[in-house]
Structures are given as C-alpha cells and as structure tokens.
C-alpha cells in the first residue's frame, strides 16, 4: 500500500486552523437535538454535534454543550439541566435537518425554539422536558453527571445522560420490532456547513470479527500480504477466518479463472497479478470464500 504525504498541525501552534480541521476529520457526528426545561418551566431546544452513545448498562448518552467563546458563559441547555437534570435527546433525520439547524440560533432565553423552528412539542412520560414529535426516535433521559473540562470560553461540558425510555415511530420497525436502518434516513454533522445523509444506497455491512480468533493479516501468504493490488479492506476480509482453506476443485470450473490460466501460463508474475485482480473483484462483492480459492490457485 502507498501512503500520501502527511502534514502536521499542532493545537497550540495552529489555533483556529486546528479547531476547524478537526471537525472535518472527526466525522460524521450524530446530532443530539436536546429539549430541556428550567425550574420555571421555560423550555429550550438546541442541537449539539459533540454527541454519542457510550454505555449499555446503564444506557448512557454523552453530549457536550460548549461554553460561549465570547464570554465563557453557559448556554441555555446547560443552564437548564443544572436546574432540572433531565433532557430529551431527539434523533435528527433528513426530513427535519433544516429546522434543526434553525433551532441552533442563539435566541434570547425567553424565546421558544419550538415555535421558531416549527416543531411540535409533546409531553414526555417520565420527565419534564417535552419531546419533538417530528423526531423519528426520542430518548427520555435523566442527567447523571456534568463534567466541566476546564474554565473559559469554548470549553466542553460533558453531560452524562441515562436513557430511561425510548419512543420510536412505528413505521421504522418491522413485525419483530427490528429497526429499518435505511428508513431512519439519518443525518450527521461534518466540518464547516457540511452534513451527510445515511441512505440505502450508501449503506454497507462489515462482518463482525469471529468469536474465535481470525488468523490476522500477518498470517496471510506473503504474496497476498504484500500485494500492490489488494487493498487494506480486502486484506482484512481475507484475514477474518480461523484457518487458510484448502484449494477445492470447483474453482477450476470457473471460466474466468481458466481463461487467465491459459492466457498467462508462461508468465507467472502476470498470472498472479490477474488472479489477485479477480480476487479483489470478488471481495468487493463479498464473495470471500471464492476469492480465497482464486488466490490459492497460484
């Protein structure tokens, strides 16, 4: 595999450039669309892209409202959960992404972002903040802890929110209550003004590693491991087996294999390259067993 030239950016030296570039690099980031309420019953709705799911037992989401750069003060979401430690995390999909963005505007505290963004507030079952009816999945959470990383503008405040109840739009579930990943139509935050959309066309599956140990890339045959044709992803697929298989007889009935063997019978190097190209095609089609058989021929 060939490597591109690397440029290095030090956080202290490059400052704002570093801050901008890292948001492009650590992406896509799911969006925590948080509805909160203060002690007087005033609701706030705001999105945060520093967010993810961090624990199964208990189920914990973590998101980070940054303090304001200009004055170091807490944002309304953070003020609210300090007073009422509850939050609804409303998952954002493509149908609501523009309205979600509008809700990120820093309106005055007395302004209702539900009204401004055109969303519908509906009561939660266990906590005080309302849910966003348009959201495909709504997570009712109790805040376990708030960790302020340091003082000053732009610092993160890690909100550890335990999910106690989840609401899912019924059209996203099959008869066995399994989620239709494509139907969710999720969006995620990238760098700058960029977002991405998770559609059926750009979904793909990666087989989980074996419960028993895969052989690993280091145990692949040298000609395969050091191939200039096979990619790292393709080597990873080949290495996720318990043992290198034996060469079977069925592969010799493959017309393309036979044509390669005939065409390059006097050029072993070229034959090896062509077989690897064929194996690479099979791996891209997730035909791992057949790809192994092609590679074992030579």
C-alpha positions as YAML, in Angstrom:
chain: A
units: angstrom
residues:
- id: 1
  name: UNK
  ca: [0.00, 0.00, 0.00]
- id: 2
  name: UNK
  ca: [1.18, 3.52, -0.79]
- id: 3
  name: UNK
  ca: [0.91, 6.40, 1.67]
- id: 4
  name: UNK
  ca: [0.26, 10.06, 0.96]
- id: 5
  name: UNK
  ca: [2.33, 12.95, 2.29]
- id: 6
  name: UNK
  ca: [1.38, 13.88, 5.87]
- id: 7
  name: UNK
  ca: [1.04, 17.46, 7.12]
- id: 8
  name: UNK
  ca: [1.10, 18.05, 10.88]
- id: 9
  name: UNK
  ca: [-0.95, 20.61, 12.83]
- id: 10
  name: UNK
  ca: [-0.16, 21.33, 16.48]
- id: 11
  name: UNK
  ca: [-3.09, 22.51, 18.59]
- id: 12
  name: UNK
  ca: [-1.15, 25.31, 20.33]
- id: 13
  name: UNK
  ca: [0.67, 26.49, 17.22]
- id: 14
  name: UNK
  ca: [-2.16, 26.42, 14.68]
- id: 15
  name: UNK
  ca: [-5.02, 27.52, 16.93]
- id: 16
  name: UNK
  ca: [-8.19, 28.25, 14.97]
- id: 17
  name: UNK
  ca: [-6.99, 26.29, 11.92]
- id: 18
  name: UNK
  ca: [-6.59, 23.21, 14.13]
- id: 19
  name: UNK
  ca: [-10.07, 23.78, 15.61]
- id: 20
  name: UNK
  ca: [-11.59, 23.95, 12.13]
- id: 21
  name: UNK
  ca: [-9.76, 20.96, 10.63]
- id: 22
  name: UNK
  ca: [-10.52, 18.57, 13.47]
- id: 23
  name: UNK
  ca: [-14.28, 18.97, 12.89]
- id: 24
  name: UNK
  ca: [-13.79, 17.74, 9.33]
- id: 25
  name: UNK
  ca: [-11.63, 14.82, 10.48]
- id: 26
  name: UNK
  ca: [-13.71, 13.51, 13.39]
- id: 27
  name: UNK
  ca: [-16.91, 12.96, 11.46]
- id: 28
  name: UNK
  ca: [-19.64, 12.15, 10.79]
- id: 29
  name: UNK
  ca: [-21.01, 13.02, 14.23]
- id: 30
  name: UNK
  ca: [-24.60, 12.22, 15.23]
- id: 31
  name: UNK
  ca: [-26.67, 15.15, 16.44]
- id: 32
  name: UNK
  ca: [-28.07, 15.47, 19.94]
- id: 33
  name: UNK
  ca: [-31.21, 17.57, 19.47]
- id: 34
  name: UNK
  ca: [-31.79, 18.37, 23.13]
- id: 35
  name: UNK
  ca: [-35.00, 19.63, 24.69]
- id: 36
  name: UNK
  ca: [-34.63, 20.87, 28.27]
- id: 37
  name: UNK
  ca: [-36.59, 22.90, 30.79]
- id: 38
  name: UNK
  ca: [-35.64, 25.31, 33.58]
- id: 39
  name: UNK
  ca: [-37.04, 25.46, 37.11]
- id: 40
  name: UNK
  ca: [-39.67, 27.98, 35.98]
- id: 41
  name: UNK
  ca: [-40.94, 25.73, 33.19]
- id: 42
  name: UNK
  ca: [-39.26, 27.56, 30.30]
- id: 43
  name: UNK
  ca: [-38.33, 25.13, 27.50]
- id: 44
  name: UNK
  ca: [-35.20, 25.22, 25.36]
- id: 45
  name: UNK
  ca: [-34.45, 23.27, 22.18]
- id: 46
  name: UNK
  ca: [-30.95, 23.14, 20.73]
- id: 47
  name: UNK
  ca: [-28.71, 20.77, 18.69]
- id: 48
  name: UNK
  ca: [-25.20, 19.59, 19.62]
- id: 49
  name: UNK
  ca: [-22.92, 17.56, 17.38]
- id: 50
  name: UNK
  ca: [-20.48, 16.62, 20.14]
- id: 51
  name: UNK
  ca: [-22.60, 13.59, 20.99]
- id: 52
  name: UNK
  ca: [-22.71, 9.79, 21.06]
- id: 53
  name: UNK
  ca: [-23.94, 6.63, 22.80]
- id: 54
  name: UNK
  ca: [-21.35, 5.47, 25.34]
- id: 55
  name: UNK
  ca: [-22.69, 2.63, 27.53]
- id: 56
  name: UNK
  ca: [-25.21, -0.21, 27.50]
- id: 57
  name: UNK
  ca: [-25.56, -0.87, 31.22]
- id: 58
  name: UNK
  ca: [-26.80, 1.62, 32.10]
- id: 59
  name: UNK
  ca: [-27.58, 3.10, 28.65]
- id: 60
  name: UNK
  ca: [-25.69, 6.40, 28.63]
- id: 61
  name: UNK
  ca: [-25.55, 9.15, 26.01]
- id: 62
  name: UNK
  ca: [-22.90, 11.83, 26.32]
- id: 63
  name: UNK
  ca: [-23.12, 15.25, 24.71]
- id: 64
  name: UNK
  ca: [-21.16, 18.43, 25.25]
- id: 65
  name: UNK
  ca: [-22.62, 21.95, 25.22]
- id: 66
  name: UNK
  ca: [-19.63, 24.27, 24.88]
- id: 67
  name: UNK
  ca: [-19.45, 27.47, 26.90]
- id: 68
  name: UNK
  ca: [-19.75, 30.61, 24.78]
- id: 69
  name: UNK
  ca: [-16.48, 31.74, 23.23]
- id: 70
  name: UNK
  ca: [-17.15, 35.45, 23.67]
- id: 71
  name: UNK
  ca: [-17.86, 35.47, 27.43]
- id: 72
  name: UNK
  ca: [-17.33, 31.93, 28.77]
- id: 73
  name: UNK
  ca: [-20.95, 31.70, 29.98]
- id: 74
  name: UNK
  ca: [-23.11, 28.58, 29.90]
- id: 75
  name: UNK
  ca: [-25.56, 28.07, 27.06]
- id: 76
  name: UNK
  ca: [-29.26, 27.80, 27.87]
- id: 77
  name: UNK
  ca: [-29.28, 23.99, 27.61]
- id: 78
  name: UNK
  ca: [-26.53, 23.72, 30.20]
- id: 79
  name: UNK
  ca: [-28.22, 26.26, 32.48]
- id: 80
  name: UNK
  ca: [-31.45, 24.28, 32.29]
- id: 81
  name: UNK
  ca: [-30.02, 20.86, 33.10]
- id: 82
  name: UNK
  ca: [-28.17, 22.32, 36.07]
- id: 83
  name: UNK
  ca: [-31.60, 23.39, 37.38]
- id: 84
  name: UNK
  ca: [-33.66, 20.41, 36.13]
- id: 85
  name: UNK
  ca: [-31.32, 17.45, 35.39]
- id: 86
  name: UNK
  ca: [-33.44, 15.95, 32.63]
- id: 87
  name: UNK
  ca: [-33.24, 16.04, 28.83]
- id: 88
  name: UNK
  ca: [-34.93, 14.55, 25.78]
- id: 89
  name: UNK
  ca: [-32.49, 13.64, 23.02]
- id: 90
  name: UNK
  ca: [-34.45, 13.82, 19.77]
- id: 91
  name: UNK
  ca: [-32.70, 11.99, 16.94]
- id: 92
  name: UNK
  ca: [-32.44, 14.07, 13.75]
- id: 93
  name: UNK
  ca: [-33.25, 12.71, 10.29]
- id: 94
  name: UNK
  ca: [-33.24, 14.28, 6.85]
- id: 95
  name: UNK
  ca: [-36.86, 15.46, 6.98]
- id: 96
  name: UNK
  ca: [-36.10, 17.80, 9.88]
- id: 97
  name: UNK
  ca: [-32.47, 18.80, 9.34]
- id: 98
  name: UNK
  ca: [-33.14, 22.38, 8.18]
- id: 99
  name: UNK
  ca: [-35.49, 23.08, 11.09]
- id: 100
  name: UNK
  ca: [-32.95, 21.56, 13.47]
- id: 101
  name: UNK
  ca: [-30.31, 23.93, 12.16]
- id: 102
  name: UNK
  ca: [-32.64, 26.89, 12.66]
- id: 103
  name: UNK
  ca: [-33.08, 25.89, 16.31]
- id: 104
  name: UNK
  ca: [-29.32, 26.31, 16.83]
- id: 105
  name: UNK
  ca: [-29.73, 30.10, 16.52]
- id: 106
  name: UNK
  ca: [-28.89, 31.82, 19.81]
- id: 107
  name: UNK
  ca: [-32.31, 33.24, 20.55]
- id: 108
  name: UNK
  ca: [-32.90, 35.04, 23.83]
- id: 109
  name: UNK
  ca: [-33.83, 32.78, 26.75]
- id: 110
  name: UNK
  ca: [-37.49, 33.85, 26.67]
- id: 111
  name: UNK
  ca: [-37.86, 32.77, 23.01]
- id: 112
  name: UNK
  ca: [-39.35, 29.32, 22.38]
- id: 113
  name: UNK
  ca: [-37.25, 27.43, 19.81]
- id: 114
  name: UNK
  ca: [-40.14, 25.01, 19.22]
- id: 115
  name: UNK
  ca: [-42.12, 27.94, 17.82]
- id: 116
  name: UNK
  ca: [-39.20, 29.43, 15.91]
- id: 117
  name: UNK
  ca: [-38.22, 26.16, 14.23]
- id: 118
  name: UNK
  ca: [-41.79, 24.97, 13.67]
- id: 119
  name: UNK
  ca: [-41.56, 21.75, 15.68]
- id: 120
  name: UNK
  ca: [-44.34, 20.18, 17.72]
- id: 121
  name: UNK
  ca: [-43.78, 19.76, 21.46]
- id: 122
  name: UNK
  ca: [-45.39, 16.67, 23.02]
- id: 123
  name: UNK
  ca: [-45.28, 15.56, 26.68]
- id: 124
  name: UNK
  ca: [-42.73, 13.06, 27.89]
- id: 125
  name: UNK
  ca: [-43.82, 10.11, 30.01]
- id: 126
  name: UNK
  ca: [-41.22, 10.22, 32.78]
- id: 127
  name: UNK
  ca: [-39.53, 13.62, 32.72]
- id: 128
  name: UNK
  ca: [-40.49, 17.28, 32.44]
- id: 129
  name: UNK
  ca: [-38.90, 18.41, 29.13]
- id: 130
  name: UNK
  ca: [-41.13, 17.82, 26.07]
- id: 131
  name: UNK
  ca: [-40.28, 15.66, 23.09]
- id: 132
  name: UNK
  ca: [-40.09, 16.69, 19.42]
- id: 133
  name: UNK
  ca: [-42.99, 14.90, 17.71]
- id: 134
  name: UNK
  ca: [-41.30, 15.05, 14.29]
- id: 135
  name: UNK
  ca: [-38.20, 13.21, 15.53]
- id: 136
  name: UNK
  ca: [-38.09, 9.52, 14.47]
- id: 137
  name: UNK
  ca: [-36.60, 8.46, 17.82]
- id: 138
  name: UNK
  ca: [-36.95, 10.32, 21.12]
- id: 139
  name: UNK
  ca: [-34.86, 9.40, 24.18]
- id: 140
  name: UNK
  ca: [-36.07, 10.46, 27.62]
- id: 141
  name: UNK
  ca: [-33.00, 10.88, 29.82]
- id: 142
  name: UNK
  ca: [-32.03, 11.75, 33.38]
- id: 143
  name: UNK
  ca: [-28.74, 13.56, 33.76]
- id: 144
  name: UNK
  ca: [-26.33, 11.61, 35.99]
- id: 145
  name: UNK
  ca: [-23.40, 14.00, 35.90]
- id: 146
  name: UNK
  ca: [-21.99, 17.13, 34.26]
- id: 147
  name: UNK
  ca: [-18.20, 17.24, 33.86]
- id: 148
  name: UNK
  ca: [-16.72, 20.65, 33.04]
- id: 149
  name: UNK
  ca: [-13.35, 20.09, 31.38]
- id: 150
  name: UNK
  ca: [-11.90, 23.47, 32.30]
- id: 151
  name: UNK
  ca: [-12.95, 27.06, 32.77]
- id: 152
  name: UNK
  ca: [-13.17, 29.58, 29.91]
- id: 153
  name: UNK
  ca: [-14.84, 30.13, 26.57]
- id: 154
  name: UNK
  ca: [-15.21, 27.16, 24.24]
- id: 155
  name: UNK
  ca: [-14.64, 24.50, 26.86]
- id: 156
  name: UNK
  ca: [-16.69, 21.33, 26.84]
- id: 157
  name: UNK
  ca: [-19.18, 20.27, 29.48]
- id: 158
  name: UNK
  ca: [-19.74, 16.53, 29.26]
- id: 159
  name: UNK
  ca: [-23.36, 15.72, 30.06]
- id: 160
  name: UNK
  ca: [-23.83, 12.06, 31.04]
- id: 161
  name: UNK
  ca: [-27.49, 11.32, 30.34]
- id: 162
  name: UNK
  ca: [-29.05, 7.96, 31.23]
- id: 163
  name: UNK
  ca: [-31.72, 6.84, 28.77]
- id: 164
  name: UNK
  ca: [-34.77, 5.68, 30.73]
- id: 165
  name: UNK
  ca: [-37.32, 5.49, 27.92]
- id: 166
  name: UNK
  ca: [-37.23, 5.42, 24.11]
- id: 167
  name: UNK
  ca: [-40.01, 6.34, 21.68]
- id: 168
  name: UNK
  ca: [-39.75, 5.15, 18.05]
- id: 169
  name: UNK
  ca: [-42.04, 5.94, 15.12]
- id: 170
  name: UNK
  ca: [-43.82, 2.69, 14.25]
- id: 171
  name: UNK
  ca: [-43.10, 2.81, 10.51]
- id: 172
  name: UNK
  ca: [-39.40, 2.29, 11.30]
- id: 173
  name: UNK
  ca: [-39.97, -1.12, 12.92]
- id: 174
  name: UNK
  ca: [-40.85, -4.47, 11.38]
- id: 175
  name: UNK
  ca: [-43.17, -7.07, 12.90]
- id: 176
  name: UNK
  ca: [-40.34, -8.22, 15.18]
- id: 177
  name: UNK
  ca: [-39.63, -4.64, 16.36]
- id: 178
  name: UNK
  ca: [-36.33, -4.60, 14.47]
- id: 179
  name: UNK
  ca: [-35.20, -1.23, 13.14]
- id: 180
  name: UNK
  ca: [-35.12, -0.50, 9.42]
- id: 181
  name: UNK
  ca: [-31.76, 1.26, 9.20]
- id: 182
  name: UNK
  ca: [-32.38, 2.75, 5.76]
- id: 183
  name: UNK
  ca: [-35.84, 4.05, 6.65]
- id: 184
  name: UNK
  ca: [-34.40, 6.11, 9.51]
- id: 185
  name: UNK
  ca: [-32.80, 8.40, 6.91]
- id: 186
  name: UNK
  ca: [-30.36, 9.77, 9.47]
- id: 187
  name: UNK
  ca: [-28.14, 12.80, 9.03]
- id: 188
  name: UNK
  ca: [-24.85, 13.64, 10.71]
- id: 189
  name: UNK
  ca: [-22.65, 16.67, 11.17]
- id: 190
  name: UNK
  ca: [-19.37, 17.14, 9.30]
- id: 191
  name: UNK
  ca: [-16.99, 20.11, 9.15]
- id: 192
  name: UNK
  ca: [-17.99, 23.65, 8.19]
- id: 193
  name: UNK
  ca: [-21.53, 23.77, 6.81]
- id: 194
  name: UNK
  ca: [-21.39, 20.15, 5.66]
- id: 195
  name: UNK
  ca: [-23.75, 17.34, 6.68]
- id: 196
  name: UNK
  ca: [-24.15, 13.80, 5.36]
- id: 197
  name: UNK
  ca: [-27.23, 11.65, 4.83]
- id: 198
  name: UNK
  ca: [-27.47, 7.91, 5.51]
- id: 199
  name: UNK
  ca: [-29.46, 6.49, 2.60]
- id: 200
  name: UNK
  ca: [-29.99, 2.93, 1.40]
- id: 201
  name: UNK
  ca: [-27.55, 3.49, -1.47]
- id: 202
  name: UNK
  ca: [-24.63, 4.35, 0.80]
- id: 203
  name: UNK
  ca: [-25.23, 1.72, 3.50]
- id: 204
  name: UNK
  ca: [-22.93, -1.27, 3.63]
- id: 205
  name: UNK
  ca: [-22.25, -4.09, 6.08]
- id: 206
  name: UNK
  ca: [-18.95, -5.08, 7.67]
- id: 207
  name: UNK
  ca: [-18.86, -8.64, 9.04]
- id: 208
  name: UNK
  ca: [-18.08, -8.67, 12.74]
- id: 209
  name: UNK
  ca: [-14.79, -10.34, 13.69]
- id: 210
  name: UNK
  ca: [-15.12, -14.03, 14.51]
- id: 211
  name: UNK
  ca: [-15.85, -15.02, 18.09]
- id: 212
  name: UNK
  ca: [-12.92, -17.37, 17.55]
- id: 213
  name: UNK
  ca: [-9.72, -15.65, 16.52]
- id: 214
  name: UNK
  ca: [-9.22, -14.71, 12.88]
- id: 215
  name: UNK
  ca: [-5.76, -15.51, 11.51]
- id: 216
  name: UNK
  ca: [-4.89, -11.83, 11.06]
- id: 217
  name: UNK
  ca: [-3.18, -10.05, 8.18]
- id: 218
  name: UNK
  ca: [0.24, -11.11, 9.44]
- id: 219
  name: UNK
  ca: [-0.61, -14.77, 8.73]
- id: 220
  name: UNK
  ca: [-1.69, -14.25, 5.12]
- id: 221
  name: UNK
  ca: [0.56, -15.76, 2.43]
- id: 222
  name: UNK
  ca: [3.40, -13.37, 1.65]
- id: 223
  name: UNK
  ca: [2.29, -12.77, -1.95]
- id: 224
  name: UNK
  ca: [-1.16, -11.80, -0.69]
- id: 225
  name: UNK
  ca: [0.00, -9.78, 2.33]
- id: 226
  name: UNK
  ca: [2.44, -7.71, 0.25]
- id: 227
  name: UNK
  ca: [0.12, -7.30, -2.74]
- id: 228
  name: UNK
  ca: [0.12, -3.99, -4.59]
- id: 229
  name: UNK
  ca: [-3.37, -4.81, -5.88]
- id: 230
  name: UNK
  ca: [-5.35, -5.85, -2.81]
- id: 231
  name: UNK
  ca: [-6.42, -3.02, -0.50]
- id: 232
  name: UNK
  ca: [-6.28, -2.94, 3.28]
- id: 233
  name: UNK
  ca: [-10.03, -3.54, 3.43]
- id: 234
  name: UNK
  ca: [-9.69, -6.58, 1.20]
- id: 235
  name: UNK
  ca: [-6.83, -7.98, 3.29]
- id: 236
  name: UNK
  ca: [-9.00, -7.51, 6.37]
- id: 237
  name: UNK
  ca: [-11.75, -9.63, 4.83]
- id: 238
  name: UNK
  ca: [-9.30, -12.38, 3.88]
- id: 239
  name: UNK
  ca: [-7.77, -12.38, 7.38]
- id: 240
  name: UNK
  ca: [-11.11, -12.78, 9.19]
- id: 241
  name: UNK
  ca: [-11.05, -16.59, 9.01]
- id: 242
  name: UNK
  ca: [-9.90, -19.23, 11.51]
- id: 243
  name: UNK
  ca: [-7.58, -21.01, 9.08]
- id: 244
  name: UNK
  ca: [-6.45, -20.70, 5.47]
- id: 245
  name: UNK
  ca: [-8.75, -23.02, 3.46]
- id: 246
  name: UNK
  ca: [-7.67, -25.88, 1.24]
- id: 247
  name: UNK
  ca: [-7.84, -25.45, -2.52]
- id: 248
  name: UNK
  ca: [-11.05, -27.04, -3.80]
- id: 249
  name: UNK
  ca: [-11.87, -28.43, -7.22]
- id: 250
  name: UNK
  ca: [-14.89, -26.27, -8.07]
- id: 251
  name: UNK
  ca: [-12.81, -23.16, -8.74]
- id: 252
  name: UNK
  ca: [-11.21, -24.89, -11.72]
- id: 253
  name: UNK
  ca: [-14.63, -24.84, -13.39]
- id: 254
  name: UNK
  ca: [-14.70, -21.03, -13.28]
- id: 255
  name: UNK
  ca: [-14.47, -19.76, -16.89]
- id: 256
  name: UNK
  ca: [-12.60, -16.57, -15.99]
- id: 257
  name: UNK
  ca: [-10.02, -18.47, -13.95]
- id: 258
  name: UNK
  ca: [-9.48, -20.91, -16.82]
- id: 259
  name: UNK
  ca: [-9.01, -18.08, -19.30]
- id: 260
  name: UNK
  ca: [-6.39, -16.47, -17.04]
- id: 261
  name: UNK
  ca: [-4.55, -19.76, -16.58]
- id: 262
  name: UNK
  ca: [-4.48, -20.27, -20.34]
- id: 263
  name: UNK
  ca: [-3.56, -16.71, -21.25]
- id: 264
  name: UNK
  ca: [-0.71, -16.28, -18.73]
- id: 265
  name: UNK
  ca: [0.59, -19.83, -18.41]
- id: 266
  name: UNK
  ca: [4.09, -18.70, -19.37]
- id: 267
  name: UNK
  ca: [4.17, -15.58, -17.20]
- id: 268
  name: UNK
  ca: [3.76, -16.46, -13.53]
- id: 269
  name: UNK
  ca: [4.06, -12.84, -12.31]
- id: 270
  name: UNK
  ca: [1.31, -11.58, -14.61]
- id: 271
  name: UNK
  ca: [-0.86, -14.58, -13.80]
- id: 272
  name: UNK
  ca: [-0.52, -13.83, -10.09]
- id: 273
  name: UNK
  ca: [-1.48, -10.19, -10.67]
- id: 274
  name: UNK
  ca: [-4.54, -11.10, -12.75]
- id: 275
  name: UNK
  ca: [-5.72, -13.64, -10.20]
- id: 276
  name: UNK
  ca: [-5.37, -11.02, -7.48]
- id: 277
  name: UNK
  ca: [-7.40, -8.56, -9.53]
- id: 278
  name: UNK
  ca: [-10.13, -11.16, -9.91]
- id: 279
  name: UNK
  ca: [-9.99, -11.94, -6.19]
- id: 280
  name: UNK
  ca: [-10.25, -8.22, -5.43]
- id: 281
  name: UNK
  ca: [-13.43, -8.02, -7.52]
- id: 282
  name: UNK
  ca: [-14.89, -11.00, -5.66]
- id: 283
  name: UNK
  ca: [-14.04, -9.46, -2.29]
- id: 284
  name: UNK
  ca: [-15.80, -6.24, -3.28]
- id: 285
  name: UNK
  ca: [-18.84, -8.43, -3.97]
- id: 286
  name: UNK
  ca: [-18.38, -10.07, -0.54]
- id: 287
  name: UNK
  ca: [-17.55, -13.47, -2.05]
- id: 288
  name: UNK
  ca: [-14.73, -14.13, 0.40]
- id: 289
  name: UNK
  ca: [-14.62, -17.93, 0.10]
- id: 290
  name: UNK
  ca: [-14.39, -17.81, -3.70]
- id: 291
  name: UNK
  ca: [-11.74, -15.07, -3.50]
- id: 292
  name: UNK
  ca: [-9.63, -17.34, -1.31]
- id: 293
  name: UNK
  ca: [-9.96, -20.15, -3.84]
- id: 294
  name: UNK
  ca: [-8.78, -17.85, -6.64]
- id: 295
  name: UNK
  ca: [-5.76, -16.74, -4.60]
- id: 296
  name: UNK
  ca: [-4.82, -20.31, -3.72]
- id: 297
  name: UNK
  ca: [-4.61, -21.44, -7.37]
- id: 298
  name: UNK
  ca: [-1.17, -19.95, -7.91]
...
